[in-house]
Short mmCIF file of C-alpha atoms in Angstrom, two decimals:
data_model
loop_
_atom_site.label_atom_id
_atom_site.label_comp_id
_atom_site.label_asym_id
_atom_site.label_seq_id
_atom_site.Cartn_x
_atom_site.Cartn_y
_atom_site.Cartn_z
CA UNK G 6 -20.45 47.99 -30.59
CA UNK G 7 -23.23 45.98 -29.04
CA UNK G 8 -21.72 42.55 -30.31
CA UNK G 9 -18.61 43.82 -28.53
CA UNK G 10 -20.01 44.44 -25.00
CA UNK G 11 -21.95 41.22 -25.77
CA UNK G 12 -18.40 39.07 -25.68
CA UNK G 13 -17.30 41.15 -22.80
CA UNK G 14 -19.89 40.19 -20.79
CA UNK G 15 -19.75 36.76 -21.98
CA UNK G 16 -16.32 36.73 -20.78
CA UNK G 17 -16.58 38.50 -17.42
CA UNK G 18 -19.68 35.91 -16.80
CA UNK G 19 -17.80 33.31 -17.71
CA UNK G 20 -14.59 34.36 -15.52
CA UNK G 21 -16.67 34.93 -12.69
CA UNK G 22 -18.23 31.14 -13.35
CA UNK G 23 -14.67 29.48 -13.62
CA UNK G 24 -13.33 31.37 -10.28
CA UNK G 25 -16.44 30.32 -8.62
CA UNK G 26 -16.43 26.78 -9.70
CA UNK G 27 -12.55 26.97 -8.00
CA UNK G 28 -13.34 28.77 -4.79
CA UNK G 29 -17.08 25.76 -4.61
CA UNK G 30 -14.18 22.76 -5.04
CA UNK G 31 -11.75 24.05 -2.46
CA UNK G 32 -13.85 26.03 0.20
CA UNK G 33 -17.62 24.95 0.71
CA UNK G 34 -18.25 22.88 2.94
CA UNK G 35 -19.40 18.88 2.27
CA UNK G 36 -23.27 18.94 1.79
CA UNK G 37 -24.88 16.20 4.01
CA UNK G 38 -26.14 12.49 1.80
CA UNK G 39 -28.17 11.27 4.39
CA UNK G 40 -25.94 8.32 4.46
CA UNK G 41 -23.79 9.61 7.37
CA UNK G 42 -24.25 6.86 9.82
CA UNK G 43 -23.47 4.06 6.90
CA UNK G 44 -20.23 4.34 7.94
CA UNK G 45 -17.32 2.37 9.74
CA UNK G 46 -16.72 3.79 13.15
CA UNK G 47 -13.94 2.50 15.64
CA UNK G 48 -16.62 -0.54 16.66
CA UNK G 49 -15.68 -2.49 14.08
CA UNK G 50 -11.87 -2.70 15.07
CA UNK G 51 -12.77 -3.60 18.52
CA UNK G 52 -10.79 -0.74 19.69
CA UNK G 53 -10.64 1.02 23.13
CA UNK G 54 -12.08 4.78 22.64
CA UNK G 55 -13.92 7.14 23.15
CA UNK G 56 -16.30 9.18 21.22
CA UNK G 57 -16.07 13.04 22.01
CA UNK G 58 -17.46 16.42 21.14
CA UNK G 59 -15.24 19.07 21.12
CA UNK G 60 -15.70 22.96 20.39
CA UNK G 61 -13.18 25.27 19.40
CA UNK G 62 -12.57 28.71 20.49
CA UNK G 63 -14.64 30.14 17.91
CA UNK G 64 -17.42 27.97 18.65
CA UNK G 65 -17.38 25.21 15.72
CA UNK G 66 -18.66 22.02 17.30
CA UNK G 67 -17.05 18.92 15.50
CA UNK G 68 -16.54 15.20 16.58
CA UNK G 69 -13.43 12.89 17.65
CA UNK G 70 -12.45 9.73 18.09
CA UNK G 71 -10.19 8.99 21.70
CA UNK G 72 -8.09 5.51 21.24
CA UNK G 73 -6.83 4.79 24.76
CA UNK G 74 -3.65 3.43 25.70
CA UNK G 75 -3.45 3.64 29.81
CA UNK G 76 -0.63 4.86 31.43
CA UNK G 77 1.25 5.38 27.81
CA UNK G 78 2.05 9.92 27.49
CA UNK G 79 3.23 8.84 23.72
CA UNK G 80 -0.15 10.60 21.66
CA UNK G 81 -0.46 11.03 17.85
CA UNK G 82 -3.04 13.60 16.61
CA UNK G 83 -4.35 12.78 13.22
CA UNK G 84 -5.35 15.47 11.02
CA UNK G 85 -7.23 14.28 7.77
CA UNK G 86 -7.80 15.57 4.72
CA UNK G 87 -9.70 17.87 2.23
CA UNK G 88 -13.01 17.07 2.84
CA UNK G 89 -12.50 13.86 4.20
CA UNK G 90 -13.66 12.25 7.33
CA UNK G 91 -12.16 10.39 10.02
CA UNK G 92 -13.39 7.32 8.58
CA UNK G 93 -10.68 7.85 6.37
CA UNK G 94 -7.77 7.47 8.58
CA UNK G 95 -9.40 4.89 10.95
CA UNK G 96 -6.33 2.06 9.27
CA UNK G 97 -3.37 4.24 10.44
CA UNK G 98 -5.06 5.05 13.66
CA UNK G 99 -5.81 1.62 14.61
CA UNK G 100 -2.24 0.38 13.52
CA UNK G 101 -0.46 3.04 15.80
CA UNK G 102 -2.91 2.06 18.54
CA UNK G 103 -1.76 -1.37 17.97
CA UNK G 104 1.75 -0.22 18.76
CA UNK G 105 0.92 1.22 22.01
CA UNK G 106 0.13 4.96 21.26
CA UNK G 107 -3.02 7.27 22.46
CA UNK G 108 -4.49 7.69 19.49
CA UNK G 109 -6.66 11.03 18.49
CA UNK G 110 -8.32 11.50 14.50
CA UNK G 111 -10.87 13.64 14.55
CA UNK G 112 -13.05 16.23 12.00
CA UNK G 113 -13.15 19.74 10.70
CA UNK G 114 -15.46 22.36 10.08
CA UNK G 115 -17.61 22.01 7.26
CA UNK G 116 -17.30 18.12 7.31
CA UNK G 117 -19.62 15.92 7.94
CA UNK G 118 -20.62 15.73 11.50
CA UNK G 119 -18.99 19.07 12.15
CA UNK G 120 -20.56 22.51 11.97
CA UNK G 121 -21.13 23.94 8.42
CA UNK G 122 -18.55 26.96 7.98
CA UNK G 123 -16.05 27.42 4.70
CA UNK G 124 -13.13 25.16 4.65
CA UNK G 125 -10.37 27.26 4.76
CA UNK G 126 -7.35 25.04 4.23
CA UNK G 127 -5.43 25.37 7.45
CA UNK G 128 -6.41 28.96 8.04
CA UNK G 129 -9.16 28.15 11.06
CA UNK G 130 -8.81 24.43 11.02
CA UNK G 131 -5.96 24.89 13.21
CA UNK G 132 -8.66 25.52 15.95
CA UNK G 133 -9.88 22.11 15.54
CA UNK G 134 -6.53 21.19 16.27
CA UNK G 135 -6.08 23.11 19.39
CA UNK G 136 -8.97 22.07 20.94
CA UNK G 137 -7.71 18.12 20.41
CA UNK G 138 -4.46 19.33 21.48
CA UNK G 139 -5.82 21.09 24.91
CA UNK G 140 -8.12 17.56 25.05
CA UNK G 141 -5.05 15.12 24.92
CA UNK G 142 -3.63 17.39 27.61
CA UNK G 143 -6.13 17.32 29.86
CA UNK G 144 -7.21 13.42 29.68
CA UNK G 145 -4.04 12.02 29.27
CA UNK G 146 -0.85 13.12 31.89
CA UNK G 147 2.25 13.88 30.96
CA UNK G 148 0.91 13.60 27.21
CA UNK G 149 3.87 13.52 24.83
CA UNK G 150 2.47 14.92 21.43
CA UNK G 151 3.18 14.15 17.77
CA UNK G 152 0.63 15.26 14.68
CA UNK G 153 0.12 13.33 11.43
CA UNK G 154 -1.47 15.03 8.64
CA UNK G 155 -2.73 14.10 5.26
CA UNK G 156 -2.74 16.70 2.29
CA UNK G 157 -4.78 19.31 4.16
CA UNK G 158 -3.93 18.16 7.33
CA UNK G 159 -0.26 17.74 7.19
CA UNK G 160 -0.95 21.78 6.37
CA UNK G 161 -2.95 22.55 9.55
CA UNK G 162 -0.21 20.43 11.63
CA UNK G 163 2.75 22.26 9.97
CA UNK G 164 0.57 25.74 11.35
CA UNK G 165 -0.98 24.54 14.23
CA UNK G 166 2.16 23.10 15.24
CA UNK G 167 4.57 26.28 14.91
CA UNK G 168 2.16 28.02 17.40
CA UNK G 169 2.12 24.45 19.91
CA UNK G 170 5.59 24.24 21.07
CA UNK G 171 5.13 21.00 23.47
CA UNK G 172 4.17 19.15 19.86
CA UNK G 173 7.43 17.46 19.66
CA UNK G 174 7.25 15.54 16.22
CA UNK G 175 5.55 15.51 13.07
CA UNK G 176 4.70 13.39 9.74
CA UNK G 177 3.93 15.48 7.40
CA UNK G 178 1.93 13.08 4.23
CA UNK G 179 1.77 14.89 0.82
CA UNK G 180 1.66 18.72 2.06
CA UNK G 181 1.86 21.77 0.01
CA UNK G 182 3.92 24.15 0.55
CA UNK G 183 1.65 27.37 -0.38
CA UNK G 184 -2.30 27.42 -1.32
CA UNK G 185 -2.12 29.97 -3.60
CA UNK G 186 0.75 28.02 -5.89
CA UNK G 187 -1.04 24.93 -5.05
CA UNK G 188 -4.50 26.61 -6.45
CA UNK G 189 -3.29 27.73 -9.44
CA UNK G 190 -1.26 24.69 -10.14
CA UNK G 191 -4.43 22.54 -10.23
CA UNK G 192 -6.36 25.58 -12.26
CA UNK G 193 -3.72 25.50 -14.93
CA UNK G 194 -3.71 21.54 -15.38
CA UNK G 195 -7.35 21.05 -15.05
CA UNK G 196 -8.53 23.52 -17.17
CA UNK G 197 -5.99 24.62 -18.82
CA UNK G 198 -5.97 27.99 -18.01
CA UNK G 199 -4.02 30.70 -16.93
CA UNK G 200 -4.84 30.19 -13.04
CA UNK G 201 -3.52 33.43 -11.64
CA UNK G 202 -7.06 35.54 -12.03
CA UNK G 203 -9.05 32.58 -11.48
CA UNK G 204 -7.29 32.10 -8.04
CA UNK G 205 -7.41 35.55 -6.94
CA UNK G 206 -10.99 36.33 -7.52
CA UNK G 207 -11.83 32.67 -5.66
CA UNK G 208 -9.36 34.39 -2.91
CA UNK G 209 -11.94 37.28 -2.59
CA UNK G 210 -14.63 34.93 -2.72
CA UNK G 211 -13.09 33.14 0.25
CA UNK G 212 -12.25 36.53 2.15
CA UNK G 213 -15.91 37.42 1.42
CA UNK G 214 -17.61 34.20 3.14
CA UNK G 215 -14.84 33.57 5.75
CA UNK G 216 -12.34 36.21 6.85
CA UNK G 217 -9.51 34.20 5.79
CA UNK G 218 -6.93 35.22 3.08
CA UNK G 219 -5.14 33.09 0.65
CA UNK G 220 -1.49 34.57 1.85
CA UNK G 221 -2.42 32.97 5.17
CA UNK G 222 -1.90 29.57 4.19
CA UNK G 223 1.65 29.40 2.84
CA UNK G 224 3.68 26.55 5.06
CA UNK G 225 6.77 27.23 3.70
CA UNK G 226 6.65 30.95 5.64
CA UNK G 227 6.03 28.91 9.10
CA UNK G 228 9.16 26.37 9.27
CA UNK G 229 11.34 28.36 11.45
CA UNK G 230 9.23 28.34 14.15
CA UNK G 231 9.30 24.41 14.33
CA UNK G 232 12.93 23.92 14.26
CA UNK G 233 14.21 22.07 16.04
CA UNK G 234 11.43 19.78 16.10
CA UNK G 235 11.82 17.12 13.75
CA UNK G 236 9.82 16.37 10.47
CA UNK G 237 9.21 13.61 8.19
CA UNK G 238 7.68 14.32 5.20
CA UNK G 239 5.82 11.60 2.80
CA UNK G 240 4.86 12.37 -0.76
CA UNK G 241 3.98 9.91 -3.69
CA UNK G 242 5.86 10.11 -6.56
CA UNK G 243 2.79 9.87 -8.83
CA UNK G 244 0.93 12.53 -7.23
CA UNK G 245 -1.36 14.92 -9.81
CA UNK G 246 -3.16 16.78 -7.28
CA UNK G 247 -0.18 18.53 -4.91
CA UNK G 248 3.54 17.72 -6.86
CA UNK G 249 5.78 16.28 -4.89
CA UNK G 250 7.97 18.87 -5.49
CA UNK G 251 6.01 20.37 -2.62
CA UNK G 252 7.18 18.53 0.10
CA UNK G 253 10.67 18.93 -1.37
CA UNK G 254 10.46 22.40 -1.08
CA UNK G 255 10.05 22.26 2.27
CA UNK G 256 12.34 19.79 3.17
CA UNK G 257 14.88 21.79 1.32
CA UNK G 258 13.75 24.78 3.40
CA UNK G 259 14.15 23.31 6.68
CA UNK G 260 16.85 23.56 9.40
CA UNK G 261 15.94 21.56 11.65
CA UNK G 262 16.18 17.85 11.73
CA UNK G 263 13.93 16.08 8.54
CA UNK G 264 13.30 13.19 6.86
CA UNK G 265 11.78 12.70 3.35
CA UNK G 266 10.32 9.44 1.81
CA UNK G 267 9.03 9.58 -2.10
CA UNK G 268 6.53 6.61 -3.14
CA UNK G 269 7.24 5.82 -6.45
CA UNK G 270 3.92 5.39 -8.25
CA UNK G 271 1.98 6.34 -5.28
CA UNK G 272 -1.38 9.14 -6.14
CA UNK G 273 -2.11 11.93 -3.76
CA UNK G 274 -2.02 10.75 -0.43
CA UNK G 275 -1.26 7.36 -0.98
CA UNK G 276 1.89 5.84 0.22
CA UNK G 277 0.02 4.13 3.09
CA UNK G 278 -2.11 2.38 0.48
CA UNK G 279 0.95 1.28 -1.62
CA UNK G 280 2.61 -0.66 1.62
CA UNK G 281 0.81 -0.59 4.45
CA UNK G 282 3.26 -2.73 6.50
CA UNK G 283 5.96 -0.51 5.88
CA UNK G 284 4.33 2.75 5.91
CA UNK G 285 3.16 1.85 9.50
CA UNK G 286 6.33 0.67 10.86
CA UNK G 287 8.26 3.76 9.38
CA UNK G 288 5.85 6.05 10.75
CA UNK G 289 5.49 4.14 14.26
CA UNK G 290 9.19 3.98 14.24
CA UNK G 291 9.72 7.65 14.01
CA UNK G 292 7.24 8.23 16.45
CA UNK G 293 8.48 6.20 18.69
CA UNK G 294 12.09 7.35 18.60
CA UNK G 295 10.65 11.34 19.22
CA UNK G 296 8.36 10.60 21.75
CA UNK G 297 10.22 8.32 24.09
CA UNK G 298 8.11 4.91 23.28
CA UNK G 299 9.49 1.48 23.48
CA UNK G 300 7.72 -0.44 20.95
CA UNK G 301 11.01 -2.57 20.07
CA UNK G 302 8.67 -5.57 20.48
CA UNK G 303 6.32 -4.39 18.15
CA UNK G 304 8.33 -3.12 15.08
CA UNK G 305 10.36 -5.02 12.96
CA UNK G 306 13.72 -4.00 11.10
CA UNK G 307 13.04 -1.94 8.23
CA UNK G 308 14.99 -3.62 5.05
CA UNK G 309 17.24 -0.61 3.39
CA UNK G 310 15.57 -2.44 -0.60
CA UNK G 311 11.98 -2.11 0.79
CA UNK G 312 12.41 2.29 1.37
CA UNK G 313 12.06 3.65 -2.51
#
């Protein structure tokens, strides 16, 4: 009998350790390196911008990066990625600067140079977005809005977006189309486990610390509220973190106007990396023809052989 409730407990422990080791990966925030400032910032690009602390409305204090383009409405929002920072998207900013577009990337909560609160997958990052949003309102006039989002942030613009009905266009890089599928996707082909328990007690853990539920984050449930806004969605082909099967699944679900691009070969994330040339112009070009911009001297034809 003892040796019996000895392996139970051995399992339980050992349950709890594997659900916390899920809900640590996904939801805590990034612990600081000290190495913060050893970073490339917009100087190096010799950029217009402007460096600006926002808060949302639940009082999260996180940092953004303004590229001006004078008497242009045309803005893109970028939204990055799990645990990423802005650094990380400063090559696509720049590039649709370069076209003629405002330009706005900014951070989340629980990144660096942000507050320290859970990450929450879209759930209350789409705060951070509405406080850039209300920001590219109020500085630029007549602001004409489109988001880009990577992984995470192609989630928060797909849900920030379907309660923002002057965005009028988004890219949508490598999204998933539920968190909870998505979670125990990655459980069951990292570990090899069943993830289904894992995910649900790292779902309590996550209600526990933040408020948020799992069942919250599930794009797919949103679309109708964006039609008919168009999307383009982006996925690489090679991509073992979120399938691409994901971003079919919503393109499938959609009514409104959509695009869809696959990457052959391309990892998580990582068309722009596999062509940048052509992942800018496809992306500046859609921009362009949703938000009214005339950047006909700036883009060049897009070969049919050179889309795969």
């Amino acid at each position: 009998m003892q040796y019996a409730v000895l392996i139970v407990l051995v399992l339980l422990a050992t349950y709890i350790a594997v659900a916390y080791v899920v809900y640590h990966r996904a939801f805590a925030p990034v612990r600081p390196a000290g190495l913060e400032d050893l970073t490339f910032t917009p100087f190096e690009f010799q950029a217009d911008y402007e460096d600006a602390e926002l808060v949302t409305a639940d009082g999260v204090n996180f940092g953004a990066w303004y590229f001006r383009q004078p008497g242009s409405p045309q803005t893109v929002i970028v939204s990055g990625g799990h645990k990423g920072q802005r650094q990380g998207a400063l090559g696509i900013s720049i590039a649709l600067w370069r076209k003629g577009f405002n330009v706005i990337v900014y951070s989340y909560r629980g990144m660096l140079g942000s507050d320290r609160a859970a990450i929450t997958f879209g759930i209350k990052e789409v705060l951070e977005l509405q406080a850039v949003i209300a920001f590219a309102r109020k500085r630029i006039p007549r602001a004409r809005i489109g988001l880009l989002g990577y992984s995470m942030g192609a989630v928060v613009s797909l849900l920030g977006a379907a309660g923002e009905p002057g965005v009028e266009a988004l890219v949508l890089d490598s999204p998933f189309s539920d968190l909870r599928t998505l979670l125990i996707e990655n459980v069951r082909t990292r570990a090899r486990l069943p993830g289904t328990p894992f995910v649900w007690l790292a779902g309590l853990m996550l209600r526990a610390r933040s408020g948020s539920k799992l069942a919250d984050c599930s794009p797919i449930s949103v679309l109708s509220s964006l039609e008919p806004r168009p999307l383009f969605f982006i996925h690489g082909g090679a991509d073992r973190i979120t399938n691409v099967n994901h971003s079919r699944r919503l393109y499938d679900a959609y009514r409104g106007p959509r695009e869809i691009w696959i990457v052959q070969g391309a990892p998580h994330a990582g068309a722009y990396f596999a062509d940048r040339p052509l992942y800018v112009e496809r992306v500046a070009g859609f921009f362009a023809r949703h938000l009214g911009l005339n950047v006909s001297g700036h883009l060049r034809l897009v070969e049919e052989e050179e889309v795969s």
